[in-house]
XYZ file of C-alpha atoms in Angstrom:
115
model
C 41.594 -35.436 -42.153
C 43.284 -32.860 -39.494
C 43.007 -30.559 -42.823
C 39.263 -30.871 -43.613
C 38.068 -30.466 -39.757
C 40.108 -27.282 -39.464
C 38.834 -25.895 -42.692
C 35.369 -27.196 -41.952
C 35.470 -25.359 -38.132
C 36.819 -22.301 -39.984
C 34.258 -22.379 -41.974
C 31.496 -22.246 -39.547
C 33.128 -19.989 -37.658
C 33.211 -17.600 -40.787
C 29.574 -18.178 -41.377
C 28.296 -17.485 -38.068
C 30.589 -14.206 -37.163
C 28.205 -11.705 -39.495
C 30.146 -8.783 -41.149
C 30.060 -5.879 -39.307
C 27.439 -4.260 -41.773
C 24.948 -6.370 -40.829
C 25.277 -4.921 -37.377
C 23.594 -2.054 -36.340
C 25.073 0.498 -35.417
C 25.191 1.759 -31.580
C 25.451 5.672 -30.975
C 29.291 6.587 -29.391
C 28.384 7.796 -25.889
C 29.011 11.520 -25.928
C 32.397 12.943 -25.246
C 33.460 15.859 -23.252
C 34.409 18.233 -25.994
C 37.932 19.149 -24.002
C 38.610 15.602 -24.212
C 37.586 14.997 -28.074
C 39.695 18.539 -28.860
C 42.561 16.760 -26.680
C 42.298 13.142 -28.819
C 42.459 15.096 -32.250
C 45.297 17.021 -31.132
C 46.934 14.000 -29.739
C 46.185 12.132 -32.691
C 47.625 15.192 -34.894
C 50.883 14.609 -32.860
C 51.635 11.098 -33.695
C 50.538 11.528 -36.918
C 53.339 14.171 -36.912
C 55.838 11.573 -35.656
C 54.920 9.520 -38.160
C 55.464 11.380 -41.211
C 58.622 13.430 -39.830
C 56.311 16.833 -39.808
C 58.237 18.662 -36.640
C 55.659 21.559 -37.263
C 52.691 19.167 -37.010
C 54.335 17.935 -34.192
C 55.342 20.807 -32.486
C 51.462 22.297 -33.057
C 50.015 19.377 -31.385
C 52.082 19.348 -28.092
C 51.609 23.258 -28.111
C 47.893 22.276 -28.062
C 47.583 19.730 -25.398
C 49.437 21.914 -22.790
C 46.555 24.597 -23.630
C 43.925 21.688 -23.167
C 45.544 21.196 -20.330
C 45.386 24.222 -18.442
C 41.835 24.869 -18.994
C 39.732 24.491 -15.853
C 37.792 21.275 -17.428
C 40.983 19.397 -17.278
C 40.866 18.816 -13.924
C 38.514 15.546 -13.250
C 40.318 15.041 -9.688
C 41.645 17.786 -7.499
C 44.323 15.231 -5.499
C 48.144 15.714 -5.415
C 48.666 12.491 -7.175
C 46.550 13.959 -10.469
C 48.250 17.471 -9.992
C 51.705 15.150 -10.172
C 50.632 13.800 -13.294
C 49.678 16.606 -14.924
C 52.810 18.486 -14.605
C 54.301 15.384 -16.130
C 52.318 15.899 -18.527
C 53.167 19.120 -19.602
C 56.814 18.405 -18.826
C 56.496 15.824 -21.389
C 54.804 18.105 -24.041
C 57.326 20.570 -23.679
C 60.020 18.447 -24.049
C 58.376 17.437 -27.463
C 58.635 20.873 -28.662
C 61.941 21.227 -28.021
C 62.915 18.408 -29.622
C 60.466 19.157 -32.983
C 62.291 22.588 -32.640
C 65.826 20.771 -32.805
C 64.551 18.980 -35.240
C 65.091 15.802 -33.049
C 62.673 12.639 -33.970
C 64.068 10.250 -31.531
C 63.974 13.034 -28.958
C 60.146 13.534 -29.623
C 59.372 10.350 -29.926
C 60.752 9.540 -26.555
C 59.130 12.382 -25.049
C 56.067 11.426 -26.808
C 56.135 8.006 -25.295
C 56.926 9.549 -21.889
C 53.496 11.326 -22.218
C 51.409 8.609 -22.743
């Protein structure tokens, strides 16, 4: 009995939820180019870390420290957001060293410490 009413309430539940196709489909809200160049890059990174590719890796952090420093960065000009930038960077720069040593571990820690 427990069996039926849980496959029955699945069931509905199933029927009810629509696929995703038969929902339209909303318009992203437009991203700050600096911040979509600084998600690819980011993205390029751990996809680096992922498949042991210290170039890829290295190219990425090199990348986000440039994104960085441009003047768009930048959102809020207090101490606290000038801290954690620097961190930031620190972080990023400790990922190319360790993609340069050909350290994973390393870069993945350092890669964690940026996020």
């Amino acid at each position: 009995m427990r069996f039926a009413l849980l496959v029955l309430t699945s069931l509905i539940l199933f029927a009810t939820s629509g696929s995703s196709a038969d929902k339209p489909k909303t318009d992203l809200p437009k991203v700050n180019p600096l911040m979509a160049e600084k998600l690819k890059n980011a993205q390029g990174l751990l996809e680096g870390l992922a498949t042991n590719d210290f170039n890829k890796i290295q190219k990425g952090a090199e990348e986000l420290i440039r994104i960085s420093k441009a003047a768009e960065w930048t959102v809020h000009k207090t101490p606290l957001y000038e801290v954690q930038t620097n961190n930031f960077r620190r972080a990023a720069e400790t990922i190319i060293q360790k993609a340069k040593a050909k350290n994973l571990d390393g870069a993945t820690l350092a890669y964690v410490d940026m996020t």
